Amino acid sequence: MQCADEARRMDESYKPESVELEAREFWQENHTFEVDEDPGKDQFYCLTMFPYPSGHLHMGHVRVFTISDVIARYQRMQGRHVLQPMGWDAFGMPAENAAIKRGVPPAAWTYRNIEDMRGQFQRLGYGYDWRREITTCRPEYYRWEQWLFTKLFEKGLVYRKNSVVNWDPVDQTVLANEQVIDGRGWRSDALVERREIPQWFMKITAYADELLAGLDTLDGWPESVKSMQRNWIGRSEGIELRFDVADGDALGVFTTRPDTLMGVTYMAVAAEHPLAEKAAAGDPAIARFLQECKTMQAAEAAMETMEKKGMPLGMSAIHPITGDAVPLWVANFVLMSYGTGAVMAVPGHDHRDWEFASKHGLPIVQVIEPLDGASIDVREAAFVEHGRVINSGFIDGMTFAEAFAAIASRFEEQGRGRRTVNYRLRDWGVSRQRYWGTPIPIIYCDKCGAVPVPEDELPVVLPEDVKVTGVGSPLKDMPEFYEADCPTCGQAAHRETDTFDTFVESSWYFSRYASYDCNTAMLDERENYWMPVDQYTGGVEHAILHLLYARFFQRLMRDLGLSSADEPFTNLLTQGMVLKDGAKMSKNKGNTVDPQALIEKYGADTVRLFMMFAAPPEQALEWSDDGVQGAFRFLRRFWSAVHANAGTKSVAAIDTANLNDAERELRRKTHQTIEKVSDDIGRRYTFNTAIAACMELINAVNKLPDVSAQSVAVRREALDAVVLLLSPIVPHICHKLWQVLGHSSAPVNAPWPAVDESALQQDSIEIVLQVNGKLRGRLSVPADISRDALSALALADENVDRFVAGKEVRKVIVVPGRLVNVVV
RNA sequence: GCCCGGGUGGCGGAACCGGUAGACGCUACGGACUUAAAAUCCGUUGUCCGAAAGGACGUGUGGGUUCGAGUCCCACCCCGGGCACCA
């Protein structure tokens, strides 16, 4: 007897490892997640931002891939034909750093990491079509990227120009912003210098207006992301005008505030501006200042927070209206690469100009007054809002728009300026002076210049067996790589040794999953079946760069006839970070938790459940070991609740007319839960509240212990529902429990449960009673009660009466189905 | 500095359209079971006053709108993400 009990208990106890293996084998044997194009089916493309193969899975990965997998599995149960692929963003700096540290070539290190991580992903039960796996460092992938670049070259959408990099004078190498710490090289500790070198650019600005307008069509994107992109593109209407400089030079500037033109009291140019260099030639102090400006980081954040410095150049510009002399300064915060490298300064009506003027004792003049006539003093603070023009001669009294038009027309007549649109967005510099990246397919010929590598010579293959030292790219020491014949004239030439920014690979991989094995073109007609991505999920840190570049590439591919979609991602979900002790999990901080160890201890379902339960996906998630334990406990309760109710072979049909109150209430709860979970997973992506609702339902099942046939049937209905509702989140345990409940199908292939509206009906509802907005009582009333009857009942209530107590009732507010508020 | 978020019990969070603040879970405490421990189950758990009934206070800070504000408006403080070569 005891032995039999023991045996049954063993059988019924939850053992994640075997349960999860069984489910995984089922999916694998049935090729469950392998999908091909089927025009008769409603397709759904569910994609996660692919990972960099760092070698170890971290909690951030588990979180984002689980979110996406839950959505994919839910959509599948909705009857959609779901594609969920996976791949590797395999080029990047960490491989070079590992190579320097350990002497392993980046390629070998990367491939090894991919093997390790693929195994970990499979253990987590994600429903990927692994046949479509993409690895960006493989020539069969990047050859198409090289091909695209040569097409863009032909279309004039790429060009070469000088631009600024961080130069480490000791290591003789270019540093990434991340490698500059407090203005010094991370390895050499040398003061980093700004250096201009020729680099390739893609004309993203040619698409600025379209990228901006496209945001209005992205109803499935978070407003915050769209807003960040709008501000990043930074479209502004203004005028471009020319200030003459004393001895024949001219200074072009752009302004969005021509109405403040009479308030210009000085001009500032960048250190690299020709006028600054001209002044420096005759003045050692200016030359020293320009030299000082070179030891400055390229990052905008560093620039904006540094001390604003400047000095007069001893030259003047001529004000285009008054003809007055305006002093010319050089300033470290004006950048040669932004706009014209010069700004007109209006300290009375611009914060930064005001600060600089105050510091250097430059005059501050008021030329705008507030429309409401409020009194202001520009000596105290800049007034930056639009207003009415004053102290400005022919434009006095005008509004912003009137003054803008008047100034623009005058300059256009004089040929001194014109109306124009300016963008904050700059063209995308794609050259990197690094080895581990896609070779830029260009050959430099002394006679023919820069020549794209012809299609039949692609791919330009990156040699993988190299020694990385950290000083320059190994490609520069490999004549077998860089020696080439000019494709045009055939004479000896040399190959570009720079590689692409790794953002280039991630700007089109989503399309390639559809045409993953096509070796005759970048994309084929299958692209049209899957694209655009229905649901894209990834870190909010990619809100601007990656997502903007991908939107740009989508348009490039469209304009080359490779795709018909304007936008690559219809719906976007940005997930928050995983924190521990309030800080981002990172190796540096030593606060990481290894997902692998947890999976071994509790199983994949527990880890998935905790991740989805601890916080809604967009928020930061605080790690908690106790919370993981709690998730495991819940799965055990879930397991035993199902087993406790699975004994009866045949379950009676539910006779809805003959349920007692408790049974009817449990049924209502079952269908309320189906309704809520469908909305939480399908629309709101609030997986935490979906799980909470399922927990409540299981608690309610356990509280209905009656063994009558109808009670058994109602409990089974609830458990059938909850197994299906939780199956996208904890798919392995649900796969097993579905069998335990006597079903021969698998939840992954089952339809999503439907709500029985009649089960939701309620005869009486609870109404809250308030006096002056404070809760004073509750009332159970018929669901269809009239407003007047409700109002009368409320006033008659003794709790309400206690607080009304003879005072005059001024108003009674009735919110049907919710509350009555008596105002006295 | 600029752009975008966030701030609710001891903790993670819930409250979806301005209508019961604290669902669900964790922790802690009390109890049951056990020779014992673990596991499990039951109960309590925002703060203060009160024996209780009940009351007052309470969503970063200060103001405002409203019958009613965690939710809307204004100002401020703190924390996080991004700022173009980390991915």
Short mmCIF file of N, CA and C in Angstrom, two decimals, chain A residues 153-249:
data_model
loop_
_atom_site.label_atom_id
_atom_site.label_comp_id
_atom_site.label_asym_id
_atom_site.label_seq_id
_atom_site.Cartn_x
_atom_site.Cartn_y
_atom_site.Cartn_z
N PHE A 153 26.40 52.43 -55.33
CA PHE A 153 27.48 53.23 -55.92
C PHE A 153 27.06 53.71 -57.32
N GLU A 154 26.50 52.76 -58.09
CA GLU A 154 26.03 53.11 -59.44
C GLU A 154 24.94 54.17 -59.41
N LYS A 155 24.08 54.09 -58.37
CA LYS A 155 22.97 55.04 -58.28
C LYS A 155 23.37 56.37 -57.62
N GLY A 156 24.64 56.46 -57.21
CA GLY A 156 25.10 57.69 -56.57
C GLY A 156 24.61 57.85 -55.14
N LEU A 157 24.26 56.75 -54.51
CA LEU A 157 23.77 56.84 -53.14
C LEU A 157 24.86 56.57 -52.11
N VAL A 158 26.09 56.31 -52.58
CA VAL A 158 27.22 56.26 -51.65
C VAL A 158 28.30 57.20 -52.16
N TYR A 159 29.08 57.72 -51.26
CA TYR A 159 30.16 58.62 -51.66
C TYR A 159 31.23 58.61 -50.57
N ARG A 160 32.39 59.15 -50.94
CA ARG A 160 33.50 59.17 -50.00
C ARG A 160 33.80 60.61 -49.60
N LYS A 161 33.98 60.85 -48.32
CA LYS A 161 34.41 62.18 -47.87
C LYS A 161 35.18 62.03 -46.56
N ASN A 162 35.85 63.12 -46.19
CA ASN A 162 36.59 63.09 -44.93
C ASN A 162 35.66 63.18 -43.75
N SER A 163 35.96 62.43 -42.72
CA SER A 163 35.22 62.65 -41.48
C SER A 163 36.06 62.28 -40.28
N VAL A 164 35.57 62.70 -39.14
CA VAL A 164 36.37 62.68 -37.91
C VAL A 164 36.31 61.32 -37.22
N VAL A 165 37.47 60.86 -36.74
CA VAL A 165 37.51 59.65 -35.92
C VAL A 165 38.34 59.94 -34.66
N ASN A 166 38.21 59.05 -33.68
CA ASN A 166 39.06 59.14 -32.48
C ASN A 166 40.38 58.44 -32.81
N TRP A 167 41.47 59.17 -32.72
CA TRP A 167 42.77 58.59 -33.08
C TRP A 167 43.62 58.41 -31.83
N ASP A 168 44.08 57.17 -31.66
CA ASP A 168 44.99 56.89 -30.54
C ASP A 168 46.41 57.04 -31.06
N PRO A 169 47.14 58.11 -30.65
CA PRO A 169 48.46 58.39 -31.24
C PRO A 169 49.52 57.37 -30.80
N VAL A 170 49.29 56.64 -29.73
CA VAL A 170 50.27 55.65 -29.27
C VAL A 170 50.06 54.31 -29.98
N ASP A 171 48.82 53.81 -29.93
CA ASP A 171 48.54 52.54 -30.60
C ASP A 171 48.38 52.70 -32.11
N GLN A 172 48.41 53.96 -32.58
CA GLN A 172 48.29 54.24 -34.02
C GLN A 172 47.05 53.56 -34.61
N THR A 173 45.92 53.75 -33.92
CA THR A 173 44.72 53.06 -34.36
C THR A 173 43.49 53.92 -34.10
N VAL A 174 42.41 53.62 -34.80
CA VAL A 174 41.17 54.35 -34.60
C VAL A 174 40.40 53.68 -33.47
N LEU A 175 39.86 54.48 -32.57
CA LEU A 175 39.12 53.93 -31.44
C LEU A 175 37.62 54.18 -31.59
N ALA A 176 36.84 53.21 -31.14
CA ALA A 176 35.40 53.40 -31.05
C ALA A 176 35.14 54.32 -29.87
N ASN A 177 33.99 54.99 -29.86
CA ASN A 177 33.66 55.88 -28.75
C ASN A 177 33.75 55.13 -27.41
N GLU A 178 33.32 53.87 -27.46
CA GLU A 178 33.34 53.05 -26.25
C GLU A 178 34.75 52.83 -25.72
N GLN A 179 35.73 52.92 -26.63
CA GLN A 179 37.11 52.65 -26.23
C GLN A 179 37.83 53.89 -25.74
N VAL A 180 37.10 55.02 -25.71
CA VAL A 180 37.68 56.25 -25.21
C VAL A 180 37.13 56.48 -23.80
N ILE A 181 38.03 56.47 -22.83
CA ILE A 181 37.59 56.64 -21.44
C ILE A 181 38.22 57.91 -20.89
N ASP A 182 37.35 58.86 -20.54
CA ASP A 182 37.80 60.18 -20.07
C ASP A 182 38.82 60.80 -21.02
N GLY A 183 38.52 60.67 -22.32
CA GLY A 183 39.37 61.33 -23.30
C GLY A 183 40.66 60.58 -23.62
N ARG A 184 40.83 59.37 -23.05
CA ARG A 184 42.08 58.63 -23.28
C ARG A 184 41.80 57.25 -23.87
N GLY A 185 42.77 56.73 -24.60
CA GLY A 185 42.65 55.38 -25.19
C GLY A 185 42.60 54.34 -24.09
N TRP A 186 41.72 53.35 -24.26
CA TRP A 186 41.51 52.38 -23.18
C TRP A 186 42.69 51.47 -22.93
N ARG A 187 43.51 51.26 -23.98
CA ARG A 187 44.67 50.38 -23.79
C ARG A 187 45.94 51.18 -23.57
N SER A 188 46.10 52.27 -24.35
CA SER A 188 47.34 53.04 -24.30
C SER A 188 47.32 54.11 -23.22
N ASP A 189 46.12 54.56 -22.82
CA ASP A 189 45.94 55.66 -21.89
C ASP A 189 46.40 57.00 -22.49
N ALA A 190 46.64 57.00 -23.79
CA ALA A 190 47.08 58.24 -24.45
C ALA A 190 45.89 59.17 -24.68
N LEU A 191 46.16 60.49 -24.67
CA LEU A 191 45.11 61.46 -24.98
C LEU A 191 44.66 61.26 -26.42
N VAL A 192 43.36 61.05 -26.60
CA VAL A 192 42.81 60.77 -27.92
C VAL A 192 42.71 62.06 -28.73
N GLU A 193 43.02 61.97 -30.03
CA GLU A 193 42.94 63.15 -30.91
C GLU A 193 41.83 62.97 -31.93
N ARG A 194 41.29 64.09 -32.39
CA ARG A 194 40.35 64.03 -33.51
C ARG A 194 41.20 64.01 -34.77
N ARG A 195 40.82 63.11 -35.68
CA ARG A 195 41.58 63.07 -36.92
C ARG A 195 40.59 62.88 -38.07
N GLU A 196 40.86 63.54 -39.17
CA GLU A 196 39.97 63.40 -40.32
C GLU A 196 40.56 62.40 -41.29
N ILE A 197 39.75 61.41 -41.67
CA ILE A 197 40.21 60.44 -42.67
C ILE A 197 39.08 60.22 -43.67
N PRO A 198 39.43 59.80 -44.91
CA PRO A 198 38.38 59.58 -45.90
C PRO A 198 37.58 58.32 -45.57
N GLN A 199 36.26 58.42 -45.66
CA GLN A 199 35.40 57.30 -45.32
C GLN A 199 34.21 57.26 -46.27
N TRP A 200 33.61 56.05 -46.38
CA TRP A 200 32.43 55.89 -47.23
C TRP A 200 31.16 56.25 -46.47
N PHE A 201 30.24 56.91 -47.19
CA PHE A 201 28.96 57.31 -46.59
C PHE A 201 27.80 56.83 -47.44
N MET A 202 26.70 56.50 -46.76
CA MET A 202 25.46 56.20 -47.48
C MET A 202 24.52 57.38 -47.30
N LYS A 203 23.86 57.74 -48.39
CA LYS A 203 23.02 58.95 -48.39
C LYS A 203 21.66 58.71 -47.75
N ILE A 204 21.66 58.51 -46.46
CA ILE A 204 20.38 58.33 -45.75
C ILE A 204 19.59 59.64 -45.77
N THR A 205 20.29 60.77 -45.88
CA THR A 205 19.59 62.05 -45.89
C THR A 205 18.70 62.22 -47.12
N ALA A 206 19.03 61.46 -48.18
CA ALA A 206 18.17 61.53 -49.38
C ALA A 206 16.78 60.97 -49.06
N TYR A 207 16.69 60.17 -48.00
CA TYR A 207 15.42 59.56 -47.62
C TYR A 207 14.84 60.20 -46.35
N ALA A 208 15.43 61.30 -45.92
CA ALA A 208 15.03 61.90 -44.63
C ALA A 208 13.53 62.18 -44.58
N ASP A 209 13.01 62.82 -45.62
CA ASP A 209 11.58 63.17 -45.61
C ASP A 209 10.71 61.93 -45.60
N GLU A 210 11.12 60.91 -46.37
CA GLU A 210 10.31 59.70 -46.43
C GLU A 210 10.38 58.93 -45.11
N LEU A 211 11.55 58.92 -44.49
CA LEU A 211 11.69 58.23 -43.20
C LEU A 211 10.84 58.92 -42.14
N LEU A 212 10.75 60.23 -42.26
CA LEU A 212 9.94 61.00 -41.33
C LEU A 212 8.45 60.74 -41.56
N ALA A 213 8.04 60.84 -42.82
CA ALA A 213 6.62 60.65 -43.15
C ALA A 213 6.18 59.22 -42.83
N GLY A 214 7.07 58.26 -43.05
CA GLY A 214 6.74 56.87 -42.81
C GLY A 214 6.36 56.59 -41.37
N LEU A 215 6.90 57.38 -40.45
CA LEU A 215 6.60 57.17 -39.03
C LEU A 215 5.10 57.29 -38.77
N ASP A 216 4.44 58.15 -39.53
CA ASP A 216 2.99 58.35 -39.33
C ASP A 216 2.18 57.13 -39.72
N THR A 217 2.79 56.23 -40.50
CA THR A 217 2.06 55.02 -40.92
C THR A 217 2.28 53.86 -39.94
N LEU A 218 3.22 54.05 -39.01
CA LEU A 218 3.57 52.95 -38.11
C LEU A 218 2.71 52.95 -36.85
N ASP A 219 1.44 52.57 -37.01
CA ASP A 219 0.53 52.58 -35.87
C ASP A 219 0.91 51.53 -34.84
N GLY A 220 1.67 50.51 -35.26
CA GLY A 220 2.04 49.44 -34.34
C GLY A 220 3.37 49.68 -33.63
N TRP A 221 3.87 50.90 -33.70
CA TRP A 221 5.13 51.24 -33.00
C TRP A 221 4.82 52.09 -31.78
N PRO A 222 5.64 51.96 -30.73
CA PRO A 222 5.44 52.82 -29.56
C PRO A 222 5.65 54.29 -29.94
N GLU A 223 4.82 55.15 -29.39
CA GLU A 223 4.95 56.59 -29.66
C GLU A 223 6.34 57.10 -29.30
N SER A 224 6.90 56.57 -28.20
CA SER A 224 8.20 57.07 -27.73
C SER A 224 9.28 56.84 -28.79
N VAL A 225 9.25 55.67 -29.43
CA VAL A 225 10.26 55.36 -30.44
C VAL A 225 10.08 56.26 -31.66
N LYS A 226 8.83 56.43 -32.07
CA LYS A 226 8.57 57.30 -33.22
C LYS A 226 9.02 58.73 -32.92
N SER A 227 8.76 59.15 -31.69
CA SER A 227 9.13 60.50 -31.28
C SER A 227 10.65 60.67 -31.28
N MET A 228 11.36 59.65 -30.79
CA MET A 228 12.83 59.72 -30.80
C MET A 228 13.35 59.80 -32.22
N GLN A 229 12.75 59.01 -33.13
CA GLN A 229 13.22 59.05 -34.52
C GLN A 229 12.91 60.39 -35.17
N ARG A 230 11.74 60.93 -34.88
CA ARG A 230 11.39 62.25 -35.42
C ARG A 230 12.42 63.29 -35.01
N ASN A 231 12.72 63.28 -33.71
CA ASN A 231 13.68 64.26 -33.21
C ASN A 231 15.08 64.03 -33.75
N TRP A 232 15.39 62.77 -33.98
CA TRP A 232 16.72 62.43 -34.50
C TRP A 232 16.86 62.94 -35.93
N ILE A 233 15.83 62.74 -36.73
CA ILE A 233 15.85 63.24 -38.11
C ILE A 233 15.88 64.76 -38.07
N GLY A 234 15.10 65.34 -37.17
CA GLY A 234 15.20 66.76 -36.87
C GLY A 234 15.00 67.68 -38.06
N ARG A 235 13.87 67.53 -38.73
CA ARG A 235 13.58 68.39 -39.88
C ARG A 235 13.31 69.81 -39.40
N SER A 236 13.98 70.78 -39.99
CA SER A 236 13.64 72.17 -39.65
C SER A 236 13.66 73.05 -40.88
N GLU A 237 12.70 73.94 -40.93
CA GLU A 237 12.62 74.88 -42.05
C GLU A 237 13.30 76.16 -41.64
N GLY A 238 14.11 76.67 -42.54
CA GLY A 238 14.81 77.90 -42.20
C GLY A 238 15.32 78.55 -43.46
N ILE A 239 16.28 79.44 -43.29
CA ILE A 239 16.90 80.00 -44.48
C ILE A 239 18.42 79.88 -44.38
N GLU A 240 18.98 79.73 -45.56
CA GLU A 240 20.43 79.62 -45.68
C GLU A 240 20.85 80.99 -46.18
N LEU A 241 21.84 81.63 -45.53
CA LEU A 241 22.22 82.94 -46.03
C LEU A 241 23.72 83.15 -45.92
N ARG A 242 24.15 84.17 -46.61
CA ARG A 242 25.59 84.43 -46.70
C ARG A 242 25.91 85.74 -46.00
N PHE A 243 26.87 85.67 -45.10
CA PHE A 243 27.43 86.88 -44.49
C PHE A 243 28.76 87.14 -45.20
N ASP A 244 28.96 88.37 -45.67
CA ASP A 244 30.27 88.68 -46.27
C ASP A 244 31.25 88.96 -45.15
N VAL A 245 32.48 88.54 -45.40
CA VAL A 245 33.53 88.79 -44.41
C VAL A 245 34.48 89.81 -45.02
N ALA A 246 34.99 90.70 -44.15
CA ALA A 246 35.74 91.88 -44.54
C ALA A 246 36.57 91.75 -45.83
N ASP A 247 37.51 90.79 -45.90
CA ASP A 247 38.39 90.81 -47.08
C ASP A 247 38.00 89.80 -48.16
N GLY A 248 36.74 89.81 -48.52
CA GLY A 248 36.33 89.03 -49.69
C GLY A 248 35.84 87.62 -49.42
N ASP A 249 36.08 87.11 -48.18
CA ASP A 249 35.55 85.79 -47.85
C ASP A 249 34.06 85.89 -47.57
#
